[in-house]
Amino acid sequence: MRRFNVTDAATGLALVLIGLFVQAHVVASYDLGTFRRMGPGMVPLGLALLLSGLGALLALSALLRAPVPLPQLQLRPFVFVLASIAAFAMTIRFLGLVPAVVLLVGFATLADRDSRFGMFLVLSAVLATLAFVIFRLGLGMNLTPFRWPF
């Protein structure tokens, strides 16, 4: 029987490893400078140190807490969220922004077993409108709202 929280211990260890990797990359690739005259590597190094420290705290605190049952792995949300991102990436250039967002929302709503068609319609209309307003009108990006290939 487990005597500590395995999920938090593994997550803390993963954060420590990611932080150590980023620290090594920053030290090898960027000039750190001094505290009076910071170089481009000072802030990433500080954030990586913070990430490693918080990961170590999480891993150590997991040893003191009671275990919790491991979560059930659900494949459906994982597959449909990845499919929604892939559908958006593959269709934005050929169909335009609005149809790509509608496809993104369509695949993403399939990840939830309790999703309804009305929720899909409302969510896709709101997100497509927001994407158009933010990216096309607000930021002035050259994204075609609709492109019909036929």
CSV table of N, CA and C in Angstrom, one decimal:
chain,number,residue,atom,x,y,z
A,1,MET,N,0.8,-1.2,0.0
A,1,MET,CA,0.0,0.0,0.0
A,1,MET,C,0.9,1.3,0.0
A,2,ARG,N,0.4,2.3,-0.7
A,2,ARG,CA,1.2,3.5,-0.8
A,2,ARG,C,1.1,4.2,0.5
A,3,ARG,N,2.2,4.9,0.9
A,3,ARG,CA,2.2,5.7,2.1
A,3,ARG,C,2.3,7.2,1.9
A,4,PHE,N,2.2,7.6,0.6
A,4,PHE,CA,2.3,9.0,0.3
A,4,PHE,C,1.5,9.3,-1.0
A,5,ASN,N,1.3,10.5,-1.3
A,5,ASN,CA,0.5,10.9,-2.4
A,5,ASN,C,1.4,10.8,-3.7
A,6,VAL,N,1.2,9.8,-4.5
A,6,VAL,CA,2.0,9.5,-5.6
A,6,VAL,C,1.8,10.5,-6.7
A,7,THR,N,0.6,11.0,-6.9
A,7,THR,CA,0.4,11.9,-8.0
A,7,THR,C,1.1,13.2,-7.8
A,8,ASP,N,1.0,13.8,-6.6
A,8,ASP,CA,1.7,15.0,-6.3
A,8,ASP,C,3.3,14.8,-6.3
A,9,ALA,N,3.7,13.7,-5.8
A,9,ALA,CA,5.2,13.4,-5.8
A,9,ALA,C,5.7,13.4,-7.2
A,10,ALA,N,5.0,12.7,-8.1
A,10,ALA,CA,5.4,12.6,-9.5
A,10,ALA,C,5.3,14.0,-10.2
A,11,THR,N,4.3,14.7,-9.9
A,11,THR,CA,4.2,16.1,-10.5
A,11,THR,C,5.3,17.0,-10.0
A,12,GLY,N,5.6,16.9,-8.7
A,12,GLY,CA,6.7,17.7,-8.2
A,12,GLY,C,8.0,17.4,-8.8
A,13,LEU,N,8.2,16.1,-8.9
A,13,LEU,CA,9.5,15.6,-9.6
A,13,LEU,C,9.6,16.1,-11.0
A,14,ALA,N,8.5,16.0,-11.7
A,14,ALA,CA,8.5,16.5,-13.1
A,14,ALA,C,8.8,18.0,-13.2
A,15,LEU,N,8.2,18.8,-12.3
A,15,LEU,CA,8.5,20.2,-12.3
A,15,LEU,C,9.9,20.5,-12.0
A,16,VAL,N,10.5,19.7,-11.1
A,16,VAL,CA,11.9,19.9,-10.7
A,16,VAL,C,12.8,19.6,-12.0
A,17,LEU,N,12.5,18.5,-12.7
A,17,LEU,CA,13.3,18.1,-13.8
A,17,LEU,C,13.1,19.1,-15.0
A,18,ILE,N,11.9,19.7,-15.2
A,18,ILE,CA,11.7,20.7,-16.2
A,18,ILE,C,12.5,21.9,-15.8
A,19,GLY,N,12.5,22.3,-14.6
A,19,GLY,CA,13.2,23.5,-14.1
A,19,GLY,C,14.7,23.3,-14.3
A,20,LEU,N,15.2,22.1,-13.9
A,20,LEU,CA,16.6,21.9,-14.1
A,20,LEU,C,17.1,21.9,-15.6
A,21,PHE,N,16.2,21.4,-16.4
A,21,PHE,CA,16.5,21.4,-17.9
A,21,PHE,C,16.6,22.9,-18.4
A,22,VAL,N,15.6,23.7,-18.0
A,22,VAL,CA,15.6,25.1,-18.4
A,22,VAL,C,16.8,25.8,-17.8
A,23,GLN,N,17.1,25.6,-16.6
A,23,GLN,CA,18.3,26.2,-16.0
A,23,GLN,C,19.6,25.9,-16.8
A,24,ALA,N,19.8,24.6,-17.1
A,24,ALA,CA,20.9,24.2,-17.9
A,24,ALA,C,21.0,24.9,-19.2
A,25,HIS,N,19.8,25.0,-19.9
A,25,HIS,CA,19.8,25.6,-21.2
A,25,HIS,C,20.0,27.1,-21.1
A,26,VAL,N,19.5,27.7,-20.1
A,26,VAL,CA,19.7,29.2,-20.0
A,26,VAL,C,21.2,29.5,-19.7
A,27,VAL,N,21.8,28.7,-18.8
A,27,VAL,CA,23.2,29.0,-18.4
A,27,VAL,C,24.1,28.7,-19.6
A,28,ALA,N,23.8,27.7,-20.4
A,28,ALA,CA,24.6,27.4,-21.6
A,28,ALA,C,24.4,28.3,-22.8
A,29,SER,N,23.2,29.0,-22.9
A,29,SER,CA,22.9,29.7,-24.1
A,29,SER,C,22.8,31.2,-23.9
A,30,TYR,N,22.6,31.7,-22.8
A,30,TYR,CA,22.3,33.1,-22.6
A,30,TYR,C,23.3,33.8,-21.6
A,31,ASP,N,23.6,35.0,-21.8
A,31,ASP,CA,24.4,35.8,-20.9
A,31,ASP,C,23.5,36.2,-19.7
A,32,LEU,N,24.0,35.9,-18.5
A,32,LEU,CA,23.2,36.2,-17.3
A,32,LEU,C,23.4,37.7,-16.9
A,33,GLY,N,24.6,38.2,-17.1
A,33,GLY,CA,24.9,39.6,-16.7
A,33,GLY,C,25.1,39.6,-15.2
A,34,THR,N,24.8,40.8,-14.6
A,34,THR,CA,24.9,40.9,-13.1
A,34,THR,C,23.6,41.4,-12.6
A,35,PHE,N,23.5,41.6,-11.3
A,35,PHE,CA,22.2,42.1,-10.8
A,35,PHE,C,22.0,43.5,-11.1
A,36,ARG,N,23.1,44.3,-11.2
A,36,ARG,CA,23.0,45.7,-11.6
A,36,ARG,C,22.6,45.9,-13.1
A,37,ARG,N,23.2,45.0,-13.9
A,37,ARG,CA,23.0,45.1,-15.3
A,37,ARG,C,22.6,43.6,-15.8
A,38,MET,N,21.3,43.3,-15.7
A,38,MET,CA,20.8,42.0,-16.0
A,38,MET,C,20.9,41.7,-17.5
A,39,GLY,N,21.3,40.5,-17.8
A,39,GLY,CA,21.4,40.0,-19.2
A,39,GLY,C,20.1,39.3,-19.6
A,40,PRO,N,20.0,38.8,-20.8
A,40,PRO,CA,18.8,38.2,-21.3
A,40,PRO,C,18.4,36.9,-20.6
A,41,GLY,N,19.4,36.3,-19.9
A,41,GLY,CA,19.1,35.0,-19.3
A,41,GLY,C,18.7,35.1,-17.8
A,42,MET,N,18.8,36.3,-17.2
A,42,MET,CA,18.5,36.4,-15.8
A,42,MET,C,17.1,36.1,-15.4
A,43,VAL,N,16.1,36.6,-16.1
A,43,VAL,CA,14.7,36.3,-15.8
A,43,VAL,C,14.3,34.8,-16.0
A,44,PRO,N,14.7,34.3,-17.2
A,44,PRO,CA,14.4,32.8,-17.4
A,44,PRO,C,15.1,31.9,-16.3
A,45,LEU,N,16.3,32.3,-15.9
A,45,LEU,CA,16.9,31.5,-14.9
A,45,LEU,C,16.2,31.6,-13.6
A,46,GLY,N,15.8,32.8,-13.2
A,46,GLY,CA,15.0,33.0,-12.0
A,46,GLY,C,13.7,32.2,-12.0
A,47,LEU,N,13.0,32.3,-13.1
A,47,LEU,CA,11.8,31.5,-13.2
A,47,LEU,C,12.0,30.0,-13.2
A,48,ALA,N,13.1,29.6,-13.8
A,48,ALA,CA,13.4,28.1,-13.7
A,48,ALA,C,13.8,27.7,-12.3
A,49,LEU,N,14.5,28.6,-11.6
A,49,LEU,CA,14.8,28.3,-10.2
A,49,LEU,C,13.5,28.2,-9.3
A,50,LEU,N,12.6,29.2,-9.6
A,50,LEU,CA,11.4,29.2,-8.9
A,50,LEU,C,10.5,27.9,-9.2
A,51,LEU,N,10.5,27.5,-10.4
A,51,LEU,CA,9.8,26.3,-10.8
A,51,LEU,C,10.4,25.1,-10.1
A,52,SER,N,11.7,25.0,-10.1
A,52,SER,CA,12.3,23.8,-9.4
A,52,SER,C,12.1,23.8,-7.9
A,53,GLY,N,12.1,25.0,-7.3
A,53,GLY,CA,11.9,25.1,-5.9
A,53,GLY,C,10.4,24.7,-5.5
A,54,LEU,N,9.5,25.2,-6.3
A,54,LEU,CA,8.1,24.9,-6.0
A,54,LEU,C,7.8,23.4,-6.3
A,55,GLY,N,8.4,22.9,-7.3
A,55,GLY,CA,8.3,21.4,-7.6
A,55,GLY,C,8.9,20.6,-6.4
A,56,ALA,N,10.0,21.0,-5.9
A,56,ALA,CA,10.6,20.3,-4.8
A,56,ALA,C,9.7,20.4,-3.5
A,57,LEU,N,9.1,21.6,-3.3
A,57,LEU,CA,8.1,21.7,-2.2
A,57,LEU,C,6.9,20.8,-2.4
A,58,LEU,N,6.4,20.7,-3.6
A,58,LEU,CA,5.3,19.9,-3.8
A,58,LEU,C,5.6,18.4,-3.6
A,59,ALA,N,6.8,18.0,-4.1
A,59,ALA,CA,7.2,16.6,-3.9
A,59,ALA,C,7.4,16.3,-2.5
A,60,LEU,N,8.0,17.2,-1.7
A,60,LEU,CA,8.3,16.9,-0.3
A,60,LEU,C,7.0,16.9,0.5
A,61,SER,N,6.0,17.8,0.2
A,61,SER,CA,4.8,17.9,0.9
A,61,SER,C,3.9,16.6,0.6
A,62,ALA,N,4.1,16.0,-0.6
A,62,ALA,CA,3.4,14.8,-0.9
A,62,ALA,C,3.8,13.6,0.0
A,63,LEU,N,5.0,13.7,0.5
A,63,LEU,CA,5.5,12.6,1.4
A,63,LEU,C,4.8,12.7,2.7
A,64,LEU,N,4.2,13.8,3.1
A,64,LEU,CA,3.6,14.0,4.4
A,64,LEU,C,2.1,13.9,4.4
A,65,ARG,N,1.5,13.8,3.2
A,65,ARG,CA,0.1,13.7,3.1
A,65,ARG,C,-0.4,12.3,2.9
A,66,ALA,N,-1.6,12.1,3.2
A,66,ALA,CA,-2.2,10.8,3.0
A,66,ALA,C,-2.4,10.5,1.5
A,67,PRO,N,-2.3,9.3,1.1
A,67,PRO,CA,-2.5,9.0,-0.3
A,67,PRO,C,-3.9,9.2,-0.8
A,68,VAL,N,-4.1,9.5,-2.1
A,68,VAL,CA,-5.4,9.7,-2.7
A,68,VAL,C,-5.4,8.6,-3.8
A,69,PRO,N,-6.6,8.2,-4.2
A,69,PRO,CA,-6.7,7.2,-5.2
A,69,PRO,C,-6.2,7.8,-6.6
A,70,LEU,N,-5.6,7.0,-7.4
A,70,LEU,CA,-5.1,7.5,-8.7
A,70,LEU,C,-6.3,7.8,-9.6
A,71,PRO,N,-6.3,8.9,-10.3
A,71,PRO,CA,-7.4,9.2,-11.2
A,71,PRO,C,-7.5,8.2,-12.4
A,72,GLN,N,-8.7,8.0,-12.8
A,72,GLN,CA,-8.9,7.1,-14.0
A,72,GLN,C,-8.5,7.9,-15.2
A,73,LEU,N,-7.8,7.2,-16.1
A,73,LEU,CA,-7.4,7.7,-17.4
A,73,LEU,C,-8.5,7.7,-18.3
A,74,GLN,N,-8.9,8.8,-18.9
A,74,GLN,CA,-10.0,8.9,-19.8
A,74,GLN,C,-9.4,9.2,-21.2
A,75,LEU,N,-9.6,8.4,-22.2
A,75,LEU,CA,-9.0,8.6,-23.5
A,75,LEU,C,-9.8,9.5,-24.3
A,76,ARG,N,-11.1,9.5,-24.2
A,76,ARG,CA,-12.0,10.3,-25.0
A,76,ARG,C,-11.7,11.8,-25.0
A,77,PRO,N,-11.5,12.5,-23.8
A,77,PRO,CA,-11.2,13.9,-23.8
A,77,PRO,C,-9.8,14.2,-24.5
A,78,PHE,N,-8.9,13.3,-24.2
A,78,PHE,CA,-7.5,13.5,-24.7
A,78,PHE,C,-7.6,13.5,-26.3
A,79,VAL,N,-8.3,12.5,-26.8
A,79,VAL,CA,-8.3,12.3,-28.3
A,79,VAL,C,-9.0,13.5,-28.9
A,80,PHE,N,-10.2,13.9,-28.4
A,80,PHE,CA,-11.0,14.9,-29.1
A,80,PHE,C,-10.4,16.3,-28.9
A,81,VAL,N,-9.7,16.6,-27.8
A,81,VAL,CA,-9.1,17.9,-27.7
A,81,VAL,C,-7.9,18.0,-28.6
A,82,LEU,N,-7.1,16.9,-28.8
A,82,LEU,CA,-6.0,16.9,-29.8
A,82,LEU,C,-6.6,17.0,-31.2
A,83,ALA,N,-7.7,16.3,-31.4
A,83,ALA,CA,-8.3,16.4,-32.8
A,83,ALA,C,-8.9,17.8,-33.1
A,84,SER,N,-9.4,18.5,-32.0
A,84,SER,CA,-9.9,19.8,-32.3
A,84,SER,C,-8.7,20.8,-32.6
A,85,ILE,N,-7.6,20.7,-32.0
A,85,ILE,CA,-6.4,21.5,-32.3
A,85,ILE,C,-5.9,21.2,-33.7
A,86,ALA,N,-5.9,19.9,-34.0
A,86,ALA,CA,-5.4,19.5,-35.4
A,86,ALA,C,-6.4,20.0,-36.4
A,87,ALA,N,-7.7,19.9,-36.2
A,87,ALA,CA,-8.7,20.4,-37.2
A,87,ALA,C,-8.5,21.9,-37.4
A,88,PHE,N,-8.3,22.6,-36.3
A,88,PHE,CA,-8.2,24.1,-36.5
A,88,PHE,C,-6.9,24.4,-37.3
A,89,ALA,N,-5.8,23.7,-36.9
A,89,ALA,CA,-4.6,24.0,-37.6
A,89,ALA,C,-4.6,23.7,-39.1
A,90,MET,N,-5.3,22.6,-39.4
A,90,MET,CA,-5.4,22.2,-40.8
A,90,MET,C,-6.4,22.9,-41.7
A,91,THR,N,-7.4,23.6,-41.0
A,91,THR,CA,-8.4,24.2,-41.8
A,91,THR,C,-8.4,25.7,-41.8
A,92,ILE,N,-7.7,26.4,-41.0
A,92,ILE,CA,-7.7,27.8,-40.9
A,92,ILE,C,-7.2,28.5,-42.2
A,93,ARG,N,-6.2,27.9,-42.8
A,93,ARG,CA,-5.7,28.4,-44.1
A,93,ARG,C,-6.6,28.2,-45.3
A,94,PHE,N,-7.3,27.1,-45.3
A,94,PHE,CA,-8.2,26.7,-46.4
A,94,PHE,C,-9.6,27.1,-46.3
A,95,LEU,N,-10.1,27.2,-45.1
A,95,LEU,CA,-11.6,27.5,-44.9
A,95,LEU,C,-11.8,28.9,-44.3
A,96,GLY,N,-10.8,29.4,-43.6
A,96,GLY,CA,-10.9,30.7,-43.0
A,96,GLY,C,-11.0,30.6,-41.5
A,97,LEU,N,-11.1,31.7,-40.8
A,97,LEU,CA,-11.1,31.8,-39.3
A,97,LEU,C,-12.4,31.2,-38.7
A,98,VAL,N,-13.5,31.7,-39.2
A,98,VAL,CA,-14.8,31.3,-38.6
A,98,VAL,C,-15.1,29.8,-38.7
A,99,PRO,N,-15.0,29.2,-39.9
A,99,PRO,CA,-15.2,27.8,-40.0
A,99,PRO,C,-14.2,26.9,-39.2
A,100,ALA,N,-12.9,27.4,-39.1
A,100,ALA,CA,-11.9,26.7,-38.3
A,100,ALA,C,-12.3,26.7,-36.8
A,101,VAL,N,-12.8,27.9,-36.4
A,101,VAL,CA,-13.2,28.0,-35.0
A,101,VAL,C,-14.4,27.1,-34.7
A,102,VAL,N,-15.3,27.0,-35.6
A,102,VAL,CA,-16.5,26.2,-35.5
A,102,VAL,C,-16.1,24.7,-35.4
A,103,LEU,N,-15.1,24.3,-36.3
A,103,LEU,CA,-14.6,22.9,-36.2
A,103,LEU,C,-13.9,22.7,-34.9
A,104,LEU,N,-13.1,23.6,-34.4
A,104,LEU,CA,-12.4,23.5,-33.2
A,104,LEU,C,-13.4,23.2,-32.0
A,105,VAL,N,-14.4,24.1,-32.0
A,105,VAL,CA,-15.4,23.9,-30.9
A,105,VAL,C,-16.2,22.6,-31.1
A,106,GLY,N,-16.5,22.2,-32.3
A,106,GLY,CA,-17.2,21.0,-32.5
A,106,GLY,C,-16.5,19.8,-32.0
A,107,PHE,N,-15.2,19.7,-32.3
A,107,PHE,CA,-14.4,18.5,-31.8
A,107,PHE,C,-14.2,18.6,-30.3
A,108,ALA,N,-14.0,19.8,-29.8
A,108,ALA,CA,-13.8,20.0,-28.4
A,108,ALA,C,-15.1,19.6,-27.5
A,109,THR,N,-16.2,19.9,-28.1
A,109,THR,CA,-17.5,19.6,-27.3
A,109,THR,C,-17.7,18.1,-27.4
A,110,LEU,N,-17.2,17.4,-28.3
A,110,LEU,CA,-17.3,15.9,-28.3
A,110,LEU,C,-16.5,15.3,-27.2
A,111,ALA,N,-15.6,16.0,-26.6
A,111,ALA,CA,-14.8,15.4,-25.5
A,111,ALA,C,-15.6,15.2,-24.3
A,112,ASP,N,-16.7,16.0,-24.2
A,112,ASP,CA,-17.6,15.9,-23.0
A,112,ASP,C,-18.8,15.1,-23.3
A,113,ARG,N,-19.1,14.1,-22.6
A,113,ARG,CA,-20.2,13.2,-22.8
A,113,ARG,C,-21.5,13.9,-22.6
A,114,ASP,N,-21.5,15.0,-21.8
A,114,ASP,CA,-22.8,15.7,-21.4
A,114,ASP,C,-23.0,16.9,-22.3
A,115,SER,N,-22.2,17.1,-23.3
A,115,SER,CA,-22.4,18.3,-24.2
A,115,SER,C,-23.7,18.2,-25.0
A,116,ARG,N,-24.3,19.3,-25.3
A,116,ARG,CA,-25.5,19.3,-26.0
A,116,ARG,C,-25.3,20.1,-27.3
A,117,PHE,N,-26.1,19.9,-28.3
A,117,PHE,CA,-26.0,20.6,-29.6
A,117,PHE,C,-26.2,22.1,-29.5
A,118,GLY,N,-27.2,22.5,-28.6
A,118,GLY,CA,-27.4,23.9,-28.4
A,118,GLY,C,-26.2,24.6,-27.8
A,119,MET,N,-25.5,23.9,-26.9
A,119,MET,CA,-24.3,24.5,-26.3
A,119,MET,C,-23.3,24.6,-27.3
A,120,PHE,N,-23.1,23.7,-28.2
A,120,PHE,CA,-22.2,23.8,-29.3
A,120,PHE,C,-22.5,25.0,-30.2
A,121,LEU,N,-23.8,25.2,-30.6
A,121,LEU,CA,-24.1,26.3,-31.4
A,121,LEU,C,-23.8,27.7,-30.8
A,122,VAL,N,-24.2,27.8,-29.5
A,122,VAL,CA,-23.9,29.1,-28.8
A,122,VAL,C,-22.4,29.3,-28.6
A,123,LEU,N,-21.7,28.3,-28.2
A,123,LEU,CA,-20.3,28.4,-27.9
A,123,LEU,C,-19.5,28.7,-29.2
A,124,SER,N,-19.9,28.0,-30.3
A,124,SER,CA,-19.1,28.3,-31.6
A,124,SER,C,-19.5,29.7,-32.1
A,125,ALA,N,-20.7,30.1,-32.0
A,125,ALA,CA,-21.0,31.5,-32.5
A,125,ALA,C,-20.3,32.5,-31.6
A,126,VAL,N,-20.3,32.4,-30.3
A,126,VAL,CA,-19.6,33.4,-29.5
A,126,VAL,C,-18.1,33.4,-29.7
A,127,LEU,N,-17.5,32.2,-29.8
A,127,LEU,CA,-16.0,32.1,-29.9
A,127,LEU,C,-15.6,32.6,-31.3
A,128,ALA,N,-16.4,32.2,-32.4
A,128,ALA,CA,-16.0,32.7,-33.7
A,128,ALA,C,-16.1,34.2,-33.8
A,129,THR,N,-17.2,34.8,-33.2
A,129,THR,CA,-17.3,36.2,-33.2
A,129,THR,C,-16.2,36.9,-32.4
A,130,LEU,N,-15.8,36.3,-31.2
A,130,LEU,CA,-14.7,36.9,-30.5
A,130,LEU,C,-13.4,36.8,-31.2
A,131,ALA,N,-13.2,35.6,-31.8
A,131,ALA,CA,-11.9,35.5,-32.6
A,131,ALA,C,-11.8,36.5,-33.7
A,132,PHE,N,-12.9,36.7,-34.4
A,132,PHE,CA,-12.9,37.7,-35.5
A,132,PHE,C,-12.7,39.1,-35.0
A,133,VAL,N,-13.4,39.5,-33.9
A,133,VAL,CA,-13.3,40.8,-33.3
A,133,VAL,C,-11.8,41.0,-32.8
A,134,ILE,N,-11.3,40.1,-32.0
A,134,ILE,CA,-10.0,40.3,-31.4
A,134,ILE,C,-8.9,40.2,-32.4
A,135,PHE,N,-8.9,39.2,-33.3
A,135,PHE,CA,-7.7,39.0,-34.2
A,135,PHE,C,-7.8,39.9,-35.4
A,136,ARG,N,-9.0,40.0,-36.0
A,136,ARG,CA,-9.1,40.8,-37.3
A,136,ARG,C,-9.3,42.2,-37.0
A,137,LEU,N,-10.2,42.6,-36.2
A,137,LEU,CA,-10.5,44.0,-36.0
A,137,LEU,C,-9.6,44.6,-34.9
A,138,GLY,N,-9.4,44.0,-33.8
A,138,GLY,CA,-8.6,44.5,-32.7
A,138,GLY,C,-7.1,44.5,-33.0
A,139,LEU,N,-6.6,43.4,-33.4
A,139,LEU,CA,-5.1,43.3,-33.7
A,139,LEU,C,-4.7,43.6,-35.1
A,140,GLY,N,-5.7,43.6,-36.0
A,140,GLY,CA,-5.4,43.9,-37.4
A,140,GLY,C,-4.7,42.8,-38.1
A,141,MET,N,-4.9,41.6,-37.7
A,141,MET,CA,-4.2,40.4,-38.3
A,141,MET,C,-4.9,40.1,-39.6
A,142,ASN,N,-4.2,39.7,-40.6
A,142,ASN,CA,-4.7,39.4,-41.9
A,142,ASN,C,-5.3,37.9,-42.0
A,143,LEU,N,-6.4,37.7,-41.3
A,143,LEU,CA,-7.0,36.4,-41.2
A,143,LEU,C,-8.3,36.5,-42.0
A,144,THR,N,-8.5,35.7,-43.0
A,144,THR,CA,-9.7,35.8,-43.8
A,144,THR,C,-10.8,35.1,-43.0
A,145,PRO,N,-12.0,35.8,-42.8
A,145,PRO,CA,-13.0,35.2,-42.0
A,145,PRO,C,-13.6,33.9,-42.7
A,146,PHE,N,-13.9,34.0,-44.0
A,146,PHE,CA,-14.4,32.9,-44.7
A,146,PHE,C,-13.7,32.7,-46.0
A,147,ARG,N,-13.3,31.5,-46.3
A,147,ARG,CA,-12.6,31.3,-47.6
A,147,ARG,C,-13.2,30.0,-48.2
A,148,TRP,N,-13.9,30.1,-49.3
A,148,TRP,CA,-14.5,28.9,-49.9
A,148,TRP,C,-13.7,28.3,-50.9
A,149,PRO,N,-13.2,27.1,-50.8
A,149,PRO,CA,-12.2,26.6,-51.8
A,149,PRO,C,-12.9,26.1,-53.0
A,150,PHE,N,-14.2,26.1,-53.1
A,150,PHE,CA,-14.9,25.5,-54.3
A,150,PHE,C,-15.7,26.7,-55.0
